[in-house]
Amino acid sequence: MKLSEKKSLKKKEQILLSAVKIVNRHGYDGATMEEIAAELLMTKGSLYYYFKNKGDLMYQCHNLILSKAIDELKEHINEEDSAEEMLRNMIITHIDFAIEEQETFNLITRPYHTFNKEQLQEVLKLRKNYSGLFDQVIEKGLSSKAFKIKEPIIARMFMLGSMNWIQQWYNPDGRLNKKELQKIFGDYMIKLLK
Amino acid sequence: MKLSEKKSLKKKEQILLSAVKIVNRHGYDGATMEEIAAELLMTKGSLYYYFKNKGDLMYQCHNLILSKAIDELKEHINEEDSAEEMLRNMIITHIDFAIEEQETFNLITRPYHTFNKEQLQEVLKLRKNYSGLFDQVIEKGLSSKAFKIKEPIIARMFMLGSMNWIQQWYNPDGRLNKKELQKIFGDYMIKLLK
DNA sequence: AGTAATTTTAAACAATCATTTAATTTTTGA
DNA sequence: TCAAAAATTAAATGATTGTTTAAAATTACT
């Protein structure tokens, strides 16, 4: 690979990270190309040298974060833990992403309005992938009789929803810190599933 | 009250209802004054005869729906039911609003970005009012020993979050209809609290 | 019926942004 | 060092949309 290509890739990544930061701050609609560029001391025009358009940039942001999250979940699943222990770890990861990556993580609560057809297909695939990991663990718990829950798919959506909503009220200076919340949420989930 | 004032109030209400409809369809940013007016066969300019600006209109939409929801919750609380029965009814109401009023109900996940100071104060007051009703019932259940949960405030946020998120995945043509979902969610909540 | 108040409208305005373009600057590599 | 390639920029463009305005249409009321 030529030097210039390497540099280009690196720049692309920097832009992506800047975009993630701005999106987390202002949401999809609120993130302007101008601000994303300014973060890197560039002008917005340059962004189009690296990305086709804003939609493309947003799409890649979402994919980046979601892929990272999937990787982290998989690490927890590969360990030789009980379903309960695995689930507790996955909850910690999910809440981490929901809090730290805020808008980018769920980016596009309204994916149909935001992404084009091919992007949408990929996004839905990734999301299915993601939630499938939770389903897997719940299934494991059910078959080992550690869990006992009706409608496990609904239960999974119930759980993910409660966690995704944390970002609406979480306050880093609140009475409970992130770690404490993660513990409490884990306890709740286990109680729900047992 | 003069006839013209009555008519004016009626028109104002119609506009509000149209705005609610459009917001539920496209979200806050996606709702244009043009479309809100078109729904009533008016032109957008007319809206400014009744509302100061878009922010004002959105604010009144949110208040309208939230107030309705509060009223409905209060009806459930005033009955002579057990905490469990009351909570089940409140869950049905909440899910109804979350599904049917979609965007308007949670309108402004990002209230700081959307409302001005006085509006924000009123919105936060209403929201506190709303969630306080759930806290009340949980407290009632705790003191009657029907419930047993640590960190009841967090549990309430947990529950509201899981319900608010329903609108992200709910499909009216899905395997489970709304009523079935409400039942399942009620069961989950009770299991969590007991 | 006729006048004053009320309501509505079309058009102009203004602000915001995403995107394009053409020129300029910087970097690369022989 | 120097020409070609790569990267960046400033400015223009175009589309959207909230808001204002002044005139026109409608309605209320004596």
Short mmCIF file of C-alpha atoms (C1' of nucleotides) in Angstrom, two decimals:
data_model
loop_
_atom_site.label_atom_id
_atom_site.label_comp_id
_atom_site.label_asym_id
_atom_site.label_seq_id
_atom_site.Cartn_x
_atom_site.Cartn_y
_atom_site.Cartn_z
CA MET A 1 0.00 0.00 0.00
CA LYS A 2 1.25 3.40 -0.96
CA LEU A 3 2.04 5.93 1.70
CA SER A 4 -0.66 8.23 0.45
CA GLU A 5 -3.26 5.52 0.81
CA LYS A 6 -2.22 4.86 4.37
CA LYS A 7 -2.48 8.52 5.18
CA SER A 8 -5.85 8.71 3.55
CA LEU A 9 -7.15 5.81 5.58
CA LYS A 10 -5.89 7.39 8.75
CA LYS A 11 -7.57 10.67 7.91
CA LYS A 12 -10.76 8.85 7.15
CA GLU A 13 -10.65 7.30 10.57
CA GLN A 14 -10.01 10.62 12.23
CA ILE A 15 -13.00 12.09 10.49
CA LEU A 16 -15.11 9.16 11.57
CA LEU A 17 -14.08 9.64 15.17
CA SER A 18 -14.80 13.33 15.01
CA ALA A 19 -18.20 12.59 13.52
CA VAL A 20 -18.96 10.12 16.29
CA LYS A 21 -18.08 12.75 18.84
CA ILE A 22 -20.27 15.40 17.28
CA VAL A 23 -23.18 13.06 16.72
CA ASN A 24 -23.03 11.97 20.34
CA ARG A 25 -23.15 15.63 21.27
CA HIS A 26 -25.91 16.87 18.98
CA GLY A 27 -27.64 13.88 17.42
CA TYR A 28 -27.93 13.06 13.77
CA ASP A 29 -29.79 16.15 12.63
CA GLY A 30 -27.82 18.45 14.87
CA ALA A 31 -24.43 17.28 13.67
CA THR A 32 -23.26 19.56 10.89
CA MET A 33 -20.51 18.82 8.44
CA GLU A 34 -19.03 22.13 9.47
CA GLU A 35 -18.66 21.15 13.11
CA ILE A 36 -17.34 17.71 12.27
CA ALA A 37 -14.66 19.32 10.14
CA ALA A 38 -13.90 22.10 12.60
CA GLU A 39 -13.06 19.52 15.25
CA LEU A 40 -10.13 18.54 13.02
CA LEU A 41 -9.30 22.10 12.01
CA MET A 42 -10.49 21.41 8.51
CA THR A 43 -13.21 22.93 6.37
CA LYS A 44 -16.33 21.00 5.56
CA GLY A 45 -15.51 20.76 1.89
CA SER A 46 -12.63 18.40 2.64
CA LEU A 47 -14.95 15.84 4.11
CA TYR A 48 -16.31 15.15 0.67
CA TYR A 49 -12.86 14.08 -0.43
CA TYR A 50 -13.23 11.15 1.95
CA PHE A 51 -16.97 10.51 2.16
CA LYS A 52 -19.64 10.56 -0.48
CA ASN A 53 -22.08 12.55 1.62
CA LYS A 54 -23.34 13.04 5.12
CA GLY A 55 -25.53 9.98 5.04
CA ASP A 56 -22.54 7.85 4.17
CA LEU A 57 -20.55 9.35 7.02
CA MET A 58 -23.35 8.78 9.51
CA TYR A 59 -23.79 5.25 8.31
CA GLN A 60 -20.13 4.47 8.85
CA CYS A 61 -20.25 6.03 12.31
CA HIS A 62 -23.10 3.81 13.30
CA ASN A 63 -21.45 0.73 11.89
CA LEU A 64 -18.18 1.47 13.59
CA ILE A 65 -19.71 1.76 17.04
CA LEU A 66 -22.14 -1.09 16.60
CA SER A 67 -19.38 -3.37 15.36
CA LYS A 68 -17.22 -2.48 18.31
CA ALA A 69 -20.09 -3.31 20.64
CA ILE A 70 -20.69 -6.63 18.94
CA ASP A 71 -17.04 -7.54 19.30
CA GLU A 72 -17.13 -6.76 22.98
CA LEU A 73 -20.27 -8.81 23.52
CA LYS A 74 -18.74 -11.75 21.73
CA GLU A 75 -15.80 -11.71 24.07
CA HIS A 76 -18.14 -12.19 26.96
CA ILE A 77 -19.92 -15.02 25.23
CA ASN A 78 -16.77 -16.90 24.46
CA GLU A 79 -15.83 -17.22 28.06
CA GLU A 80 -16.76 -20.28 30.01
CA ASP A 81 -19.17 -18.59 32.32
CA SER A 82 -22.69 -19.41 33.35
CA ALA A 83 -25.49 -17.74 31.44
CA GLU A 84 -26.07 -15.47 34.39
CA GLU A 85 -22.47 -14.35 34.55
CA MET A 86 -22.31 -13.87 30.81
CA LEU A 87 -25.47 -11.82 30.83
CA ARG A 88 -24.21 -9.62 33.63
CA ASN A 89 -21.10 -8.84 31.62
CA MET A 90 -23.08 -8.14 28.50
CA ILE A 91 -25.29 -5.76 30.42
CA ILE A 92 -22.25 -3.88 31.59
CA THR A 93 -21.04 -3.58 28.02
CA HIS A 94 -24.38 -2.50 26.68
CA ILE A 95 -24.82 0.18 29.29
CA ASP A 96 -21.28 1.37 28.65
CA PHE A 97 -22.06 1.90 25.00
CA ALA A 98 -25.48 3.37 25.64
CA ILE A 99 -24.00 5.93 27.98
CA GLU A 100 -20.65 6.65 26.38
CA GLU A 101 -21.68 6.54 22.75
CA GLN A 102 -25.09 8.01 23.33
CA GLU A 103 -26.54 9.00 20.01
CA THR A 104 -24.20 7.05 17.80
CA PHE A 105 -25.02 3.79 19.45
CA ASN A 106 -28.72 3.90 18.83
CA LEU A 107 -28.13 6.26 15.99
CA ILE A 108 -31.15 6.42 14.08
CA THR A 109 -33.95 5.47 16.11
CA ARG A 110 -35.49 6.27 12.76
CA PRO A 111 -33.28 4.23 10.44
CA TYR A 112 -35.75 4.19 7.58
CA HIS A 113 -35.73 7.94 7.41
CA THR A 114 -31.98 8.18 7.53
CA PHE A 115 -30.31 5.41 5.59
CA ASN A 116 -30.62 4.31 2.02
CA LYS A 117 -31.62 0.84 0.99
CA GLU A 118 -28.26 -0.91 1.02
CA GLN A 119 -27.16 0.86 4.18
CA LEU A 120 -30.42 -0.01 5.86
CA GLN A 121 -30.02 -3.65 4.99
CA GLU A 122 -26.57 -3.74 6.52
CA VAL A 123 -27.68 -1.84 9.60
CA LEU A 124 -30.58 -4.17 10.22
CA LYS A 125 -28.27 -7.12 9.77
CA LEU A 126 -25.84 -5.77 12.33
CA ARG A 127 -28.60 -5.00 14.78
CA LYS A 128 -30.05 -8.46 14.42
CA ASN A 129 -26.59 -9.78 14.98
CA TYR A 130 -26.33 -7.72 18.12
CA SER A 131 -29.62 -8.66 19.69
CA GLY A 132 -29.11 -12.24 18.62
CA LEU A 133 -26.20 -12.43 21.04
CA PHE A 134 -28.52 -11.59 23.90
CA ASP A 135 -31.04 -14.12 22.65
CA GLN A 136 -28.31 -16.73 22.63
CA VAL A 137 -27.45 -16.18 26.24
CA ILE A 138 -31.07 -16.15 27.32
CA GLU A 139 -31.58 -19.43 25.48
CA LYS A 140 -28.55 -20.88 27.20
CA GLY A 141 -29.99 -19.88 30.55
CA LEU A 142 -33.35 -21.37 29.67
CA SER A 143 -31.95 -24.72 28.62
CA SER A 144 -29.78 -24.96 31.71
CA LYS A 145 -32.87 -24.11 33.78
CA ALA A 146 -31.04 -21.12 35.21
CA PHE A 147 -33.68 -18.85 33.64
CA LYS A 148 -37.40 -19.24 33.36
CA ILE A 149 -39.18 -16.62 31.30
CA LYS A 150 -42.09 -16.56 28.91
CA GLU A 151 -41.63 -14.87 25.52
CA PRO A 152 -37.85 -14.60 25.68
CA ILE A 153 -37.69 -12.40 22.58
CA ILE A 154 -39.98 -9.86 24.17
CA ALA A 155 -37.98 -10.12 27.36
CA ARG A 156 -34.85 -9.32 25.41
CA MET A 157 -36.46 -6.25 23.87
CA PHE A 158 -37.71 -5.28 27.28
CA MET A 159 -34.20 -5.45 28.66
CA LEU A 160 -32.48 -3.66 25.82
CA GLY A 161 -35.12 -0.94 25.91
CA SER A 162 -34.67 -0.29 29.58
CA MET A 163 -30.94 0.03 29.03
CA ASN A 164 -31.15 2.19 25.95
CA TRP A 165 -33.33 4.60 27.84
CA ILE A 166 -30.67 5.16 30.46
CA GLN A 167 -29.06 7.76 28.25
CA GLN A 168 -32.21 9.85 28.58
CA TRP A 169 -31.79 10.33 32.28
CA TYR A 170 -28.25 9.36 33.17
CA ASN A 171 -26.29 12.04 34.90
CA PRO A 172 -22.60 11.42 35.53
CA ASP A 173 -22.87 13.52 38.67
CA GLY A 174 -25.95 11.71 39.94
CA ARG A 175 -26.37 9.85 43.19
CA LEU A 176 -25.35 6.57 41.60
CA ASN A 177 -22.35 6.23 39.37
CA LYS A 178 -22.25 4.19 36.21
CA LYS A 179 -20.82 1.13 37.88
CA GLU A 180 -23.52 1.09 40.52
CA LEU A 181 -26.20 1.44 37.89
CA GLN A 182 -24.74 -1.42 35.92
CA LYS A 183 -24.87 -3.61 39.00
CA ILE A 184 -28.47 -2.69 39.78
CA PHE A 185 -29.59 -3.21 36.22
CA GLY A 186 -27.88 -6.58 36.16
CA ASP A 187 -29.69 -7.59 39.33
CA TYR A 188 -33.01 -6.50 37.90
CA MET A 189 -32.47 -8.44 34.70
CA ILE A 190 -31.55 -11.61 36.54
CA LYS A 191 -34.57 -11.26 38.78
CA LEU A 192 -36.71 -10.84 35.72
CA LEU A 193 -35.31 -13.89 34.00
CA LYS A 194 -35.14 -16.29 36.93
CA MET B 1 -66.92 34.98 25.49
CA LYS B 2 -67.35 36.41 22.02
CA LEU B 3 -68.12 34.14 19.13
CA SER B 4 -64.88 35.00 17.41
CA GLU B 5 -62.90 34.01 20.46
CA LYS B 6 -64.64 30.67 20.62
CA LYS B 7 -63.90 30.01 16.99
CA SER B 8 -60.33 31.02 17.49
CA LEU B 9 -59.92 28.59 20.36
CA LYS B 10 -61.42 25.81 18.31
CA LYS B 11 -59.07 26.52 15.46
CA LYS B 12 -56.16 26.55 17.81
CA GLU B 13 -57.14 23.12 19.02
CA GLN B 14 -57.45 21.81 15.50
CA ILE B 15 -53.99 23.05 14.69
CA LEU B 16 -52.66 21.41 17.81
CA LEU B 17 -54.18 18.09 16.85
CA SER B 18 -52.80 18.37 13.35
CA ALA B 19 -49.38 19.15 14.75
CA VAL B 20 -49.56 16.14 17.04
CA LYS B 21 -50.39 13.95 14.09
CA ILE B 22 -47.53 15.23 11.99
CA VAL B 23 -45.03 15.09 14.82
CA ASN B 24 -45.99 11.50 15.52
CA ARG B 25 -45.38 10.79 11.87
CA HIS B 26 -42.10 12.60 11.33
CA GLY B 27 -40.67 13.61 14.67
CA TYR B 28 -39.95 17.10 15.88
CA ASP B 29 -37.39 18.09 13.27
CA GLY B 30 -39.26 16.38 10.46
CA ALA B 31 -42.54 18.10 11.18
CA THR B 32 -42.77 21.21 9.00
CA MET B 33 -45.14 24.08 9.51
CA GLU B 34 -46.17 23.57 5.91
CA GLU B 35 -47.34 20.01 6.46
CA ILE B 36 -49.09 20.84 9.71
CA ALA B 37 -51.03 23.55 7.92
CA ALA B 38 -51.71 21.46 4.82
CA GLU B 39 -53.41 18.84 6.98
CA LEU B 40 -56.05 21.50 7.66
CA LEU B 41 -56.06 22.90 4.13
CA MET B 42 -54.41 26.07 5.35
CA THR B 43 -51.16 27.78 4.51
CA LYS B 44 -48.34 27.85 6.97
CA GLY B 45 -48.55 31.60 7.43
CA SER B 46 -51.87 31.23 9.21
CA LEU B 47 -50.34 29.18 11.96
CA TYR B 48 -48.54 32.28 13.17
CA TYR B 49 -51.88 33.91 13.78
CA TYR B 50 -52.44 31.31 16.49
CA PHE B 51 -48.99 30.38 17.69
CA LYS B 52 -45.95 32.48 18.27
CA ASN B 53 -43.57 30.08 16.55
CA LYS B 54 -42.85 26.45 15.94
CA GLY B 55 -41.28 25.93 19.33
CA ASP B 56 -44.40 27.21 21.00
CA LEU B 57 -46.56 24.88 18.94
CA MET B 58 -44.39 21.88 19.73
CA TYR B 59 -44.38 22.75 23.38
CA GLN B 60 -48.16 22.85 23.49
CA CYS B 61 -48.37 19.52 21.64
CA HIS B 62 -46.17 17.88 24.20
CA ASN B 63 -48.09 19.38 27.08
CA LEU B 64 -51.41 18.35 25.65
CA ILE B 65 -50.45 14.71 25.30
CA LEU B 66 -48.55 14.53 28.54
CA SER B 67 -51.43 16.10 30.45
CA LYS B 68 -53.86 13.65 28.93
CA ALA B 69 -51.64 10.79 30.00
CA ILE B 70 -51.37 12.15 33.51
CA ASP B 71 -55.13 12.41 33.78
CA GLU B 72 -55.54 8.84 32.66
CA LEU B 73 -52.95 7.60 35.14
CA LYS B 74 -54.67 9.46 37.95
CA GLU B 75 -57.92 7.70 37.22
CA HIS B 76 -56.22 4.40 37.80
CA ILE B 77 -54.71 5.60 41.04
CA ASN B 78 -57.97 6.85 42.44
CA GLU B 79 -59.59 3.48 42.29
CA GLU B 80 -59.56 1.18 45.26
CA ASP B 81 -57.32 -1.42 43.74
CA SER B 82 -54.25 -3.15 45.02
CA ALA B 83 -50.90 -1.68 44.05
CA GLU B 84 -50.42 -4.54 41.64
CA GLU B 85 -53.73 -3.97 39.90
CA MET B 86 -53.16 -0.25 39.75
CA LEU B 87 -49.73 -0.72 38.28
CA ARG B 88 -51.02 -3.10 35.64
CA ASN B 89 -53.55 -0.51 34.54
CA MET B 90 -50.96 2.24 34.49
CA ILE B 91 -48.71 0.09 32.36
CA ILE B 92 -51.52 -0.37 29.87
CA THR B 93 -52.02 3.37 29.72
CA HIS B 94 -48.36 4.13 29.36
CA ILE B 95 -47.88 1.65 26.55
CA ASP B 96 -50.98 3.02 24.85
CA PHE B 97 -49.50 6.48 24.82
CA ALA B 98 -46.03 5.31 23.89
CA ILE B 99 -47.40 3.46 20.88
CA GLU B 100 -50.24 5.68 19.78
CA GLU B 101 -48.66 9.04 20.41
CA GLN B 102 -45.18 7.94 19.48
CA GLU B 103 -43.04 10.98 19.05
CA THR B 104 -45.27 13.46 20.78
CA PHE B 105 -45.34 11.50 23.99
CA ASN B 106 -41.63 11.44 24.56
CA LEU B 107 -41.29 14.49 22.44
CA ILE B 108 -38.01 15.84 22.97
CA THR B 109 -35.83 13.27 24.18
CA ARG B 110 -33.64 16.31 23.96
CA PRO B 111 -35.74 18.88 25.81
CA TYR B 112 -32.85 21.18 26.56
CA HIS B 113 -32.15 21.63 22.89
CA THR B 114 -35.77 22.21 21.99
CA PHE B 115 -37.57 24.25 24.60
CA ASN B 116 -36.87 27.62 26.08
CA LYS B 117 -36.37 28.22 29.74
CA GLU B 118 -39.95 28.68 30.89
CA GLN B 119 -41.20 25.90 28.67
CA LEU B 120 -38.51 23.60 29.90
CA GLN B 121 -39.41 24.30 33.50
CA GLU B 122 -43.05 23.42 32.85
CA VAL B 123 -42.13 20.32 30.86
CA LEU B 124 -39.86 19.04 33.58
CA LYS B 125 -42.57 19.70 36.14
CA LEU B 126 -45.10 17.71 34.15
CA ARG B 127 -42.67 14.88 33.63
CA LYS B 128 -41.85 14.74 37.29
CA ASN B 129 -45.55 14.74 37.98
CA TYR B 130 -45.96 11.85 35.61
CA SER B 131 -43.22 9.64 36.93
CA GLY B 132 -44.19 10.55 40.47
CA LEU B 133 -47.46 8.70 39.95
CA PHE B 134 -45.54 5.54 39.24
CA ASP B 135 -43.37 6.12 42.27
CA GLN B 136 -46.48 6.48 44.37
CA VAL B 137 -47.83 3.12 43.34
CA ILE B 138 -44.51 1.41 43.81
CA GLU B 139 -44.31 2.91 47.28
CA LYS B 140 -47.79 1.70 48.05
CA GLY B 141 -46.80 -1.79 46.99
CA LEU B 142 -43.67 -1.63 49.10
CA SER B 143 -45.47 -0.56 52.25
CA SER B 144 -48.13 -3.23 51.81
CA LYS B 145 -45.34 -5.76 51.28
CA ALA B 146 -46.80 -6.64 47.91
CA PHE B 147 -43.57 -5.44 46.31
CA LYS B 148 -39.98 -5.87 47.32
CA ILE B 149 -37.41 -4.01 45.28
CA LYS B 150 -34.17 -2.20 45.93
CA GLU B 151 -33.74 1.29 44.52
CA PRO B 152 -37.36 1.87 43.61
CA ILE B 153 -36.60 5.06 41.70
CA ILE B 154 -34.18 3.25 39.45
CA ALA B 155 -36.71 0.47 39.07
CA ARG B 156 -39.27 3.01 37.92
CA MET B 157 -36.86 4.43 35.34
CA PHE B 158 -36.06 0.91 34.30
CA MET B 159 -39.74 0.19 33.73
CA LEU B 160 -40.58 3.42 31.94
CA GLY B 161 -37.55 3.00 29.72
CA SER B 162 -38.48 -0.48 28.66
CA MET B 163 -41.95 0.76 27.76
CA ASN B 164 -40.82 3.88 25.96
CA TRP B 165 -38.59 1.79 23.81
CA ILE B 166 -41.52 -0.26 22.54
CA GLN B 167 -42.21 2.38 19.95
CA GLN B 168 -38.85 1.61 18.41
CA TRP B 169 -39.78 -1.94 17.50
CA TYR B 170 -43.53 -2.22 17.78
CA ASN B 171 -45.23 -3.39 14.62
CA PRO B 172 -49.01 -3.36 14.54
CA ASP B 173 -48.91 -6.35 12.24
CA GLY B 174 -46.45 -8.28 14.41
CA ARG B 175 -46.95 -11.65 15.99
CA LEU B 176 -48.27 -10.13 19.21
CA ASN B 177 -50.87 -7.41 19.24
CA LYS B 178 -50.80 -4.43 21.52
CA LYS B 179 -53.05 -5.97 24.14
CA GLU B 180 -50.89 -9.07 24.38
CA LEU B 181 -47.78 -6.95 24.74
CA GLN B 182 -49.37 -4.93 27.49
CA LYS B 183 -50.18 -8.12 29.36
CA ILE B 184 -46.68 -9.49 29.00
CA PHE B 185 -45.08 -6.23 30.03
CA GLY B 186 -47.35 -6.08 33.05
CA ASP B 187 -46.31 -9.58 34.05
CA TYR B 188 -42.66 -8.71 33.68
CA MET B 189 -42.99 -5.59 35.79
CA ILE B 190 -44.78 -7.43 38.57
CA LYS B 191 -42.19 -10.17 38.52
CA LEU B 192 -39.51 -7.54 38.77
CA LEU B 193 -41.13 -5.79 41.70
CA LYS B 194 -42.24 -8.78 43.72
"C1'" DA C 1 -76.30 46.25 3.63
"C1'" DG C 2 -72.17 48.10 5.15
"C1'" DT C 3 -68.31 48.75 8.07
"C1'" DA C 4 -64.99 47.12 11.27
"C1'" DA C 5 -62.70 43.26 13.10
"C1'" DT C 6 -60.94 38.82 12.15
"C1'" DT C 7 -58.72 35.48 9.44
"C1'" DT C 8 -56.15 33.87 5.52
"C1'" DT C 9 -53.03 34.16 1.91
"C1'" DA C 10 -49.11 34.65 -1.31
"C1'" DA C 11 -44.89 36.27 -1.56
"C1'" DA C 12 -40.75 37.91 0.26
"C1'" DC C 13 -37.11 37.18 3.65
"C1'" DA C 14 -33.65 35.16 6.14
"C1'" DA C 15 -31.02 31.59 8.10
"C1'" DT C 16 -29.10 27.12 7.86
"C1'" DC C 17 -26.77 23.51 5.66
"C1'" DA C 18 -25.42 19.93 2.47
"C1'" DT C 19 -23.05 19.71 -1.68
"C1'" DT C 20 -20.30 21.22 -5.84
"C1'" DT C 21 -16.68 23.55 -8.15
"C1'" DA C 22 -12.61 25.51 -9.54
"C1'" DA C 23 -8.57 27.18 -7.92
"C1'" DT C 24 -4.72 26.78 -4.61
"C1'" DT C 25 -1.67 24.56 -1.53
"C1'" DT C 26 0.78 20.67 0.02
"C1'" DT C 27 2.92 16.38 -0.48
"C1'" DT C 28 5.06 12.64 -2.97
"C1'" DG C 29 8.53 10.38 -5.41
"C1'" DA C 30 11.77 10.22 -9.13
"C1'" DT D 1 14.45 20.15 -7.52
"C1'" DC D 2 10.36 19.71 -9.88
"C1'" DA D 3 6.32 17.84 -12.03
"C1'" DA D 4 2.45 15.00 -10.97
"C1'" DA D 5 -0.72 13.54 -7.54
"C1'" DA D 6 -3.16 14.34 -3.41
"C1'" DA D 7 -5.38 17.23 -0.26
"C1'" DT D 8 -7.49 21.47 1.11
"C1'" DT D 9 -9.89 25.61 0.64
"C1'" DA D 10 -13.08 29.50 -0.18
"C1'" DA D 11 -16.86 30.56 -2.42
"C1'" DA D 12 -20.92 29.55 -4.99
"C1'" DT D 13 -25.09 26.86 -5.38
"C1'" DG D 14 -29.34 25.04 -4.24
"C1'" DA D 15 -32.70 23.26 -1.35
"C1'" DT D 16 -35.32 23.48 2.72
"C1'" DT D 17 -37.93 25.77 5.94
"C1'" DG D 18 -39.16 29.00 9.77
"C1'" DT D 19 -40.85 33.70 10.02
"C1'" DT D 20 -42.62 38.28 8.54
"C1'" DT D 21 -45.42 41.34 5.90
"C1'" DA D 22 -48.80 43.70 3.52
"C1'" DA D 23 -52.67 42.94 1.03
"C1'" DA D 24 -56.93 40.34 0.23
"C1'" DA D 25 -60.78 37.68 1.71
"C1'" DT D 26 -64.00 36.49 5.04
"C1'" DT D 27 -66.88 37.05 8.94
"C1'" DA D 28 -69.32 39.41 12.67
"C1'" DC D 29 -72.40 42.71 14.13
"C1'" DT D 30 -75.16 46.97 14.05
#
